[in-house]
Coordinates of C-alpha atoms and ligand atoms in Angstrom, one line a residue:
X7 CA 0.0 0.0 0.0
X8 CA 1.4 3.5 -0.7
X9 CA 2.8 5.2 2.2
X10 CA 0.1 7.9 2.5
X11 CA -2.3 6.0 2.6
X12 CA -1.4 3.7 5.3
X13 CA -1.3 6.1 8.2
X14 CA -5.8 6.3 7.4
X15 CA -7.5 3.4 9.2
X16 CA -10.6 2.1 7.7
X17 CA -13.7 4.0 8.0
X18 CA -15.3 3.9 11.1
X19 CA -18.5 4.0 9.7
X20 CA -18.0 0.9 7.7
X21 CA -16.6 -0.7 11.0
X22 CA -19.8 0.1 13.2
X23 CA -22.0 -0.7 10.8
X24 CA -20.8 -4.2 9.9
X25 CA -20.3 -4.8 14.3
X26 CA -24.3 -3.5 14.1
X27 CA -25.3 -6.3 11.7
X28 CA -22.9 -9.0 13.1
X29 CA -24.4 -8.5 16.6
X30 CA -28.1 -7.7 15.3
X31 CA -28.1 -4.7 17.0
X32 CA -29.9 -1.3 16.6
X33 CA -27.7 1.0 14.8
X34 CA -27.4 4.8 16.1
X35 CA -23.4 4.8 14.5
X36 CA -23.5 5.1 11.0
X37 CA -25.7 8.5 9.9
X38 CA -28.4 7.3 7.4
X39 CA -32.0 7.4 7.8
X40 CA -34.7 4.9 8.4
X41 CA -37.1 6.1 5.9
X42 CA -36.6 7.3 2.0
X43 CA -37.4 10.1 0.6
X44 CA -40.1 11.6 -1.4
X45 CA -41.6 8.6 -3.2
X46 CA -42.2 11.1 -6.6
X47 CA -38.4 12.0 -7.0
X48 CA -38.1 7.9 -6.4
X49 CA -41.1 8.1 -9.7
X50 CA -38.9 10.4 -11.6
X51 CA -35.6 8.5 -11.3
X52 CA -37.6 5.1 -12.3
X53 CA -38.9 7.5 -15.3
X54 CA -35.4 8.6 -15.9
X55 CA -34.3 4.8 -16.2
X56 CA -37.4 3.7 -18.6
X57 CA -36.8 7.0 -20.9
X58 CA -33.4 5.6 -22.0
X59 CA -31.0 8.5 -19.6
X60 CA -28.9 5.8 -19.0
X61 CA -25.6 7.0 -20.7
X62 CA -22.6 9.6 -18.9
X63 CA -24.0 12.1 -18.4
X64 CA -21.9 15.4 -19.0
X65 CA -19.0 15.9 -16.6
X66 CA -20.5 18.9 -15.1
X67 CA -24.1 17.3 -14.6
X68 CA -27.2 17.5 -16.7
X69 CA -28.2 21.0 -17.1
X70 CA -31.7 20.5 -15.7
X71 CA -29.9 19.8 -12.5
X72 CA -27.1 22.4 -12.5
X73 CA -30.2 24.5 -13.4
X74 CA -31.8 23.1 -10.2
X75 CA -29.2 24.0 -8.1
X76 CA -28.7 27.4 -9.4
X77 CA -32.5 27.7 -8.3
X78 CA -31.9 26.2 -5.2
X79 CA -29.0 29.1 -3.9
X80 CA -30.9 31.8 -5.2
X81 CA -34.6 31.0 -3.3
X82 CA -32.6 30.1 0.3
X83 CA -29.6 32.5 -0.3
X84 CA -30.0 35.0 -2.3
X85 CA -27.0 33.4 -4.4
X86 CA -27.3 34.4 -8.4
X87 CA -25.4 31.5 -10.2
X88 CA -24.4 31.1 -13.8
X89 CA -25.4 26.8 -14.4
X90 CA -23.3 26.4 -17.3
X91 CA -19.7 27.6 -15.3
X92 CA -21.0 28.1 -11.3
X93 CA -22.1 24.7 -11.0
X94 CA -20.7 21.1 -11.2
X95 CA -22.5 17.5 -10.1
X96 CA -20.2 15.1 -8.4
X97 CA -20.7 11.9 -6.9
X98 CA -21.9 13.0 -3.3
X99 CA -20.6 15.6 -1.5
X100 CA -17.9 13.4 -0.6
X101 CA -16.4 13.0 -4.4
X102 CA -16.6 17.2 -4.6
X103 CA -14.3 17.0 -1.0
X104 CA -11.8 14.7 -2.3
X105 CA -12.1 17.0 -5.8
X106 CA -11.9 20.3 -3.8
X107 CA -8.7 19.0 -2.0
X108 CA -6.9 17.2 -4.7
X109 CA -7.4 20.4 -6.6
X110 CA -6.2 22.7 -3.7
X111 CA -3.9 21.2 -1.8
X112 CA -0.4 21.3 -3.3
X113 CA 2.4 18.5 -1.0
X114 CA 3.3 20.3 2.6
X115 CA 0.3 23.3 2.0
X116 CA -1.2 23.2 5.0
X117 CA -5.4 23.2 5.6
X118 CA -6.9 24.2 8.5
X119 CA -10.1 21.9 9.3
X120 CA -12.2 22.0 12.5
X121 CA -11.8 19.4 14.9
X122 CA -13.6 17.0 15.1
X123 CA -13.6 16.4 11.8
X124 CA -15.8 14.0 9.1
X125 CA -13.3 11.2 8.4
X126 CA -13.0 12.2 5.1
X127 CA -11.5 15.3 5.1
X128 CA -8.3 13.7 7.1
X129 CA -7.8 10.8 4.3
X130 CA -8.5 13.4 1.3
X131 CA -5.3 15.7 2.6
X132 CA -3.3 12.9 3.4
X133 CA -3.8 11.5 -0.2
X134 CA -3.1 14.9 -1.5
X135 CA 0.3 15.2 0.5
X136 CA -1.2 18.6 2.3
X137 CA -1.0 19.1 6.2
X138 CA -3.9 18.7 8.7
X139 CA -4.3 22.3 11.2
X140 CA -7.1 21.3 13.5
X141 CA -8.9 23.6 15.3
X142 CA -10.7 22.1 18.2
X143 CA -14.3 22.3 19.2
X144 CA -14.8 22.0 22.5
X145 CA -18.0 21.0 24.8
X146 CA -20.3 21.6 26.0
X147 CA -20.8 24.4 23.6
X148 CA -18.6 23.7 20.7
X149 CA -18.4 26.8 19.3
X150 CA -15.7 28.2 17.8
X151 CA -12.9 29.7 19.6
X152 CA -11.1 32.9 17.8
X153 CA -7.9 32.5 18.9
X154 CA -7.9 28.7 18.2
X155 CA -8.4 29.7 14.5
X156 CA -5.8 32.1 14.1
X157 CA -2.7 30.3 15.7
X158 CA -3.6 27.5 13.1
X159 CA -2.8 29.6 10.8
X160 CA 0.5 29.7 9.3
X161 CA 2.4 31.0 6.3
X162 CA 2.7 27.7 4.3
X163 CA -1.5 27.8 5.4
X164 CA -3.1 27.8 1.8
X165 CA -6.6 26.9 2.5
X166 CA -9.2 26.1 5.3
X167 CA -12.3 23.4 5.1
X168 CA -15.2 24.3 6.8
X169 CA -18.0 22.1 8.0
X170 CA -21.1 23.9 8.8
X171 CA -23.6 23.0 10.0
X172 CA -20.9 20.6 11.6
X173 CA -20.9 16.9 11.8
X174 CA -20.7 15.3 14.4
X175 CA -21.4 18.4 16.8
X176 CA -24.1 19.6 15.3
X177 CA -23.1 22.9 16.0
X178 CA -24.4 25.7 13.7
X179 CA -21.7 28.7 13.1
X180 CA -23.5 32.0 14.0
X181 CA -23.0 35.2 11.2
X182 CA -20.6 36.2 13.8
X183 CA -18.0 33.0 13.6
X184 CA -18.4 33.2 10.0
X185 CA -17.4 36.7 10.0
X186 CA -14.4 35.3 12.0
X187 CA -13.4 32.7 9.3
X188 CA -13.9 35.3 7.0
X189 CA -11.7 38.0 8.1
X190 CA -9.1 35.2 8.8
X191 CA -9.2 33.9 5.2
X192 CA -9.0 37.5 3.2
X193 CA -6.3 38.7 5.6
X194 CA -4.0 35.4 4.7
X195 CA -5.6 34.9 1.2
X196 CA -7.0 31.7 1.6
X197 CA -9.7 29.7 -0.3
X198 CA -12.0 27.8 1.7
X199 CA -13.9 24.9 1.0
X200 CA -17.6 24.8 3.1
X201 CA -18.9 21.6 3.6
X202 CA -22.9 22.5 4.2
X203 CA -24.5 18.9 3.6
X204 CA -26.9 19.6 6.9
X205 CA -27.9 22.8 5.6
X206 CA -31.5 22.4 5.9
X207 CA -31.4 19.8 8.9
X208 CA -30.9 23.1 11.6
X209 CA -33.2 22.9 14.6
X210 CA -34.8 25.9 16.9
X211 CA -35.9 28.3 14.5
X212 CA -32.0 29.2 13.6
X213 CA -31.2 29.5 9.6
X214 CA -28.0 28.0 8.0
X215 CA -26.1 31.2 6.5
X216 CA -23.5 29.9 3.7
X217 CA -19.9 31.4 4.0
X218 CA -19.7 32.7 0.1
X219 CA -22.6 35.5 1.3
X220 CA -20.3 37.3 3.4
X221 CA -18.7 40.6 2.3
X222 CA -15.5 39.2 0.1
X223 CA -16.0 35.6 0.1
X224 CA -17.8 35.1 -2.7
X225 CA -14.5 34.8 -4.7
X226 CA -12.5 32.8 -2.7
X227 CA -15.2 29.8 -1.5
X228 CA -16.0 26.1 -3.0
X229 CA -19.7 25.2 -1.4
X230 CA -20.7 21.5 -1.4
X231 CA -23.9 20.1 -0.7
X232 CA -25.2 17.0 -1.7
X233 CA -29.0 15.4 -2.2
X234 CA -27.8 12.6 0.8
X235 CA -29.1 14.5 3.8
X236 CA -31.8 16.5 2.2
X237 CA -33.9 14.3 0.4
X238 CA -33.2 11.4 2.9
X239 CA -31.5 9.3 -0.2
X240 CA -27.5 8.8 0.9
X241 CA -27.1 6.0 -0.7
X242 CA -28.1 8.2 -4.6
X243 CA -24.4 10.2 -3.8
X244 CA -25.2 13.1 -6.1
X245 CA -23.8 16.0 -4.8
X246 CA -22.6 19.5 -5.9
X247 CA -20.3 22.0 -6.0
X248 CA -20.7 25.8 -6.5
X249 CA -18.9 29.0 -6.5
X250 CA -17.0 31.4 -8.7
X251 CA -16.3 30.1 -12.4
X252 CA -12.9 29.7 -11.9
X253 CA -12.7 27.6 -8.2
X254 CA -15.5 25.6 -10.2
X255 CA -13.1 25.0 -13.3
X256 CA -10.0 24.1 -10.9
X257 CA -12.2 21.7 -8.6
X258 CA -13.6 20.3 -12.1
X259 CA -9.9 19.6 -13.0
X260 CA -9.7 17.0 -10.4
X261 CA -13.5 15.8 -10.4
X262 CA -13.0 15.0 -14.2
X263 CA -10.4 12.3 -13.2
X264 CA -12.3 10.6 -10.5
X265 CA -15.4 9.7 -11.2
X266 CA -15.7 11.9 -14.7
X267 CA -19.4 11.8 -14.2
X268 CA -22.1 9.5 -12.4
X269 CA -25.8 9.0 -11.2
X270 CA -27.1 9.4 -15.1
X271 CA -30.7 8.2 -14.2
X272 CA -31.0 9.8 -10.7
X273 CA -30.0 13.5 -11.0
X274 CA -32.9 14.4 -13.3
X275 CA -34.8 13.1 -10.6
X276 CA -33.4 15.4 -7.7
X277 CA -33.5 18.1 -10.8
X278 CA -37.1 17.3 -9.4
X279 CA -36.7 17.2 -6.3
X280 CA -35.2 20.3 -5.8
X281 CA -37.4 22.4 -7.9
X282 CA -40.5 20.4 -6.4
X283 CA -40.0 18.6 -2.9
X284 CA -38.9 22.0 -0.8
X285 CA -41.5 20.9 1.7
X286 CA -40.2 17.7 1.9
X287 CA -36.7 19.0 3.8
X288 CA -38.9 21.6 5.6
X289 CA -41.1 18.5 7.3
X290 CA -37.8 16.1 7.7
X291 CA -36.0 19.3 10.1
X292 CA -39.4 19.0 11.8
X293 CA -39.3 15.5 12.4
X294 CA -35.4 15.3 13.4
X295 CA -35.6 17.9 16.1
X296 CA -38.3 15.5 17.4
X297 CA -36.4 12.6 17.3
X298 CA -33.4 14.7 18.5
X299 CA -36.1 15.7 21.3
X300 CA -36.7 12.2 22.4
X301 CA -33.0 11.0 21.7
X302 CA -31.7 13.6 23.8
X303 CA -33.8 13.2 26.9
X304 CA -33.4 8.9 26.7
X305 CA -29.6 10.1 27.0
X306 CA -30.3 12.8 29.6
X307 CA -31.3 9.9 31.9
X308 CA -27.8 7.6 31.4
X309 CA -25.0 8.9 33.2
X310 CA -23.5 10.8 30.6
X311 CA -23.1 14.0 30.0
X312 CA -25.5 14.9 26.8
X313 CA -24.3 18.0 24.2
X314 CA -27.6 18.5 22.1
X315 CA -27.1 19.1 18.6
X316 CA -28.1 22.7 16.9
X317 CA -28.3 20.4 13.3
X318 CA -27.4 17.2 12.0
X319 CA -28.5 13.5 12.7
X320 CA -26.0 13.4 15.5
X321 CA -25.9 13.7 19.4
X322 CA -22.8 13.9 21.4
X323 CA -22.0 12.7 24.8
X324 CA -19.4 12.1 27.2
X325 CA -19.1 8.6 28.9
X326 CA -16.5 9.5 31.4
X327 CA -19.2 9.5 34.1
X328 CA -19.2 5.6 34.0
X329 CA -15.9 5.1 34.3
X330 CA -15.0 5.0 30.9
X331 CA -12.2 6.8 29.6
X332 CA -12.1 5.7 25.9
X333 CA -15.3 6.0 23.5
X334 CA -13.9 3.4 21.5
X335 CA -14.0 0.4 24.1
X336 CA -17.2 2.1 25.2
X337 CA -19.0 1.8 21.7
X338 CA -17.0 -1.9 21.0
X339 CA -18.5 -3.5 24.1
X340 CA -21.7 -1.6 23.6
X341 CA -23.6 -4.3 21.3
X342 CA -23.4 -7.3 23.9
X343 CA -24.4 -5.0 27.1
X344 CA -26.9 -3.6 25.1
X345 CA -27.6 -4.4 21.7
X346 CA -27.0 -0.7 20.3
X347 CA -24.3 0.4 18.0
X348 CA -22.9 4.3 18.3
X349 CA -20.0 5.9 17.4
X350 CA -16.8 6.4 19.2
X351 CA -15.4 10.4 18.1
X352 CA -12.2 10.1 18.8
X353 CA -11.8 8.7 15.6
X354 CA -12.1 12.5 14.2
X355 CA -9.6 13.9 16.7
X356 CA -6.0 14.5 16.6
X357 CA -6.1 15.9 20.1
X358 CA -6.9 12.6 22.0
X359 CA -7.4 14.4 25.2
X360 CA -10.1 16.1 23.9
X361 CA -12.2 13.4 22.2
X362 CA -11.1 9.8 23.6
X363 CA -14.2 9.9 26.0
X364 CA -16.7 11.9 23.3
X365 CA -19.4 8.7 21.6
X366 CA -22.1 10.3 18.9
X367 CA -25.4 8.7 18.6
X368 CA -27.6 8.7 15.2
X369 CA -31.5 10.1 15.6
X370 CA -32.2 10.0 11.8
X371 CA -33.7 6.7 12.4
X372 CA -37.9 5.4 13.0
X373 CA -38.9 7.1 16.6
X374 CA -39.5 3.5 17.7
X375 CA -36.3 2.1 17.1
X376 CA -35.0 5.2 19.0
X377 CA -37.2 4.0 21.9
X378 CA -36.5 0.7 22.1
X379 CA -32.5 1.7 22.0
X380 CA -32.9 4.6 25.3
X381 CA -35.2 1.4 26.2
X382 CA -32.0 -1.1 26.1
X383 CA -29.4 1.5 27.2
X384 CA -31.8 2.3 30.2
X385 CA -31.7 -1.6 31.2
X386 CA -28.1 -2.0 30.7
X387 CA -25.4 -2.0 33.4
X388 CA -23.0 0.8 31.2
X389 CA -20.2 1.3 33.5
X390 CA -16.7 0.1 32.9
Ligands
PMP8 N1 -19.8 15.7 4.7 C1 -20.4 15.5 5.9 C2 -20.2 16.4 7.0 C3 -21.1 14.3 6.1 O1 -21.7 14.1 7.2 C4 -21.3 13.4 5.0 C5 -22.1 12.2 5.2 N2 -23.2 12.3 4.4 C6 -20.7 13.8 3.8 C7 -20.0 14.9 3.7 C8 -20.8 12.9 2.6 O2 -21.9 13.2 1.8 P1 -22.4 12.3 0.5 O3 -23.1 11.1 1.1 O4 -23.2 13.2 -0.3 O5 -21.1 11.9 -0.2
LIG9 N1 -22.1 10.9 6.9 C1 -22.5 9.7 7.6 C2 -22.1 9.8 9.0 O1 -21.4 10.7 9.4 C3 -21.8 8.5 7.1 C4 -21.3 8.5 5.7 C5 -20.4 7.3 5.4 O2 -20.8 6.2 5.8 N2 -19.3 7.5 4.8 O3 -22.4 9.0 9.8

């Protein structure tokens, strides 16, 4: 195996997942949903398929989508963007990442990424020979801390990828911690890449406020979002990327040499769902702060300490109340003392002190399943 590879264990999610089928447990690791979405954009891709769109598509995406998206940034953002050079499809959000970074990311640049971080990110710079700068977020607030940001940055500091709203804290950055990345990126000239899959799966009343609407960012920001999160269809991986024709063009550079294109049948069908499903992502942040609702208070009664989420699918706790000091023996012995799977976040750390003891549990699955799990973690004897 090449060397830069080898320092990147396997995906954790792939780990817990398999350890939730082996054990026949309930799984609250990995973050996909119980239920699919919108049966019509299920309709359209099945009409897609029958109507012969079963060819590559072009490398950029079929228009009617690009033109989908376009629609999309202007209705929630205010965001005027030109489909045929602003826009380009990509196999999930997680092919635009790996596209973004690869494009970016020259050997020894360094990136700055908050902390904890989605797994991804830390194999995509590896693979592209750039440097991790984490900057933690801490509990039980997890906001961002200024000072943390700026002595990450160095001069070899090129770029910065952004996760908001931020798996797996669920934290939501406010207009003022964006203003903070912002003025830290045009006074060092970086580009940042924004990560904003959970953009419509924010809780409370808050609004997710993308990074490229802020005075002078426009120019220097790759956005990605995908279709995973807000159509409840992960496993479609159609995703996007948008921004300035010519950060479009480089991240195209490397997309065109990955997958070149994909999904032929199902992006006229979230074409569909984007122009016609709105409500269905209004109804699914709804649900999800429900189930966040009744996740949260099953965990409030364990004896952990319980960080609810602003967004996401995720909740975080911290199981050093039991005796535990390490998430990961936690969440290994966790299927045979309970029959529930969760994930252990130190995985996403490079400051262990900070996230050995830190577990995330999924609530984008059936409300009952999420009571029978509180239900089986209630009865269980959880201490080390
Ligand atoms: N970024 C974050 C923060 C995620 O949680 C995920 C998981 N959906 C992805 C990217 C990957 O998205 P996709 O499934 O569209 O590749
Ligand atoms: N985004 C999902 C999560 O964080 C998992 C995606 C994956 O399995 N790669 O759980």
């Amino acid at each position: 195996m090449a060397r830069r590879l080898r320092s990147i264990p396997p995906t954790i999610f792939s780990e817990m997942s398999a350890l939730a089928v082996r054990t026949g447990s309930l799984n609250l690791g990995q973050g996909f949903p119980d239920q699919d979405g919108p049966p019509a954009v299920v309709e359209a891709a099945v009409r897609a398929l029958r109507s012969g769109r079963n060819q590559y598509p072009p490398g950029l995406g079929v228009p009617e989508l690009r033109e989908a998206v376009a629609a999309h940034q202007a209705r929630h953002y205010g965001i005027e963007l030109d489909p045929l050079t602003e826009v380009v499809i990509t196999a999930g959000a997680t092919e635009a990442i790996a596209a973004a970074v690869l494009a970016l990311v020259n050997p020894g640049d360094e990136m700055v990424v908050l902390e904890p971080f989605y797994d991804s990110y830390v194999a995509c710079v590896e693979m592209a020979g750039g440097v991790r700068r984490p900057v933690t977020l801490r509990p039980p607030g997890f906001r961002l801390d200024p000072d943390a940001l700026r002595a990450a940055v160095t001069p070899r500091t090129t770029t910065l990828l952004l996760n908001s709203p931020h798996n797996p804290t669920g934290t939501t950055l406010t207009r003022e911690e964006l203003q903070l990345v912002a003025d830290v990126a045009i006074e060092h000239d970086l580009v940042v890449v924004t990560d904003e899959v959970y953009e419509h799966l924010v809780y409370d009343g808050r609004t997710h406020v993308p990074l490229c609407t802020l005075p002078g960012m426009w120019d220097r920001t790759v956005s990605i979002s995908s279709a995973g999160k807000t159509f409840s269809f992960t496993g479609w991986k159609v995703g996007w990327v948008t921004g300035p024709a010519d950060l479009v063009q480089t991240v195209t550079a490397a997309k065109q040499w990955l997958t070149f294109s994909n999904a032929a049948p199902l992006q006229p069908a979230v074409a569909y769902a984007l122009t016609q499903e709105a409500a269905f992502y209004d109804a699914l942040a709804k649900d999800l702060q429900t189930k966040r609702d009744l996740l949260v208070a099953g965990l409030r009664d364990l004896d952990v300490d319980v960080y609810p989420p602003e967004a996401t699918y995720f909740v975080t706790t911290d199981v050093r109340r039991y005796g535990h000091r390490d998430g990961l023996a936690f969440c290994l012995a966790l299927p045979e003392r309970a029959g529930v799977v969760a994930i252990p976040e130190q995985v996403f750390f490079d400051d262990q002190d900070a996230g050995r003891h830190l577990v995330r549990w999924a609530f984008c699955k059936d409300a009952a399943v999420l009571e029978d799990a509180v239900a089986r973690l209630q009865a269980a004897d959880l201490h080390a």
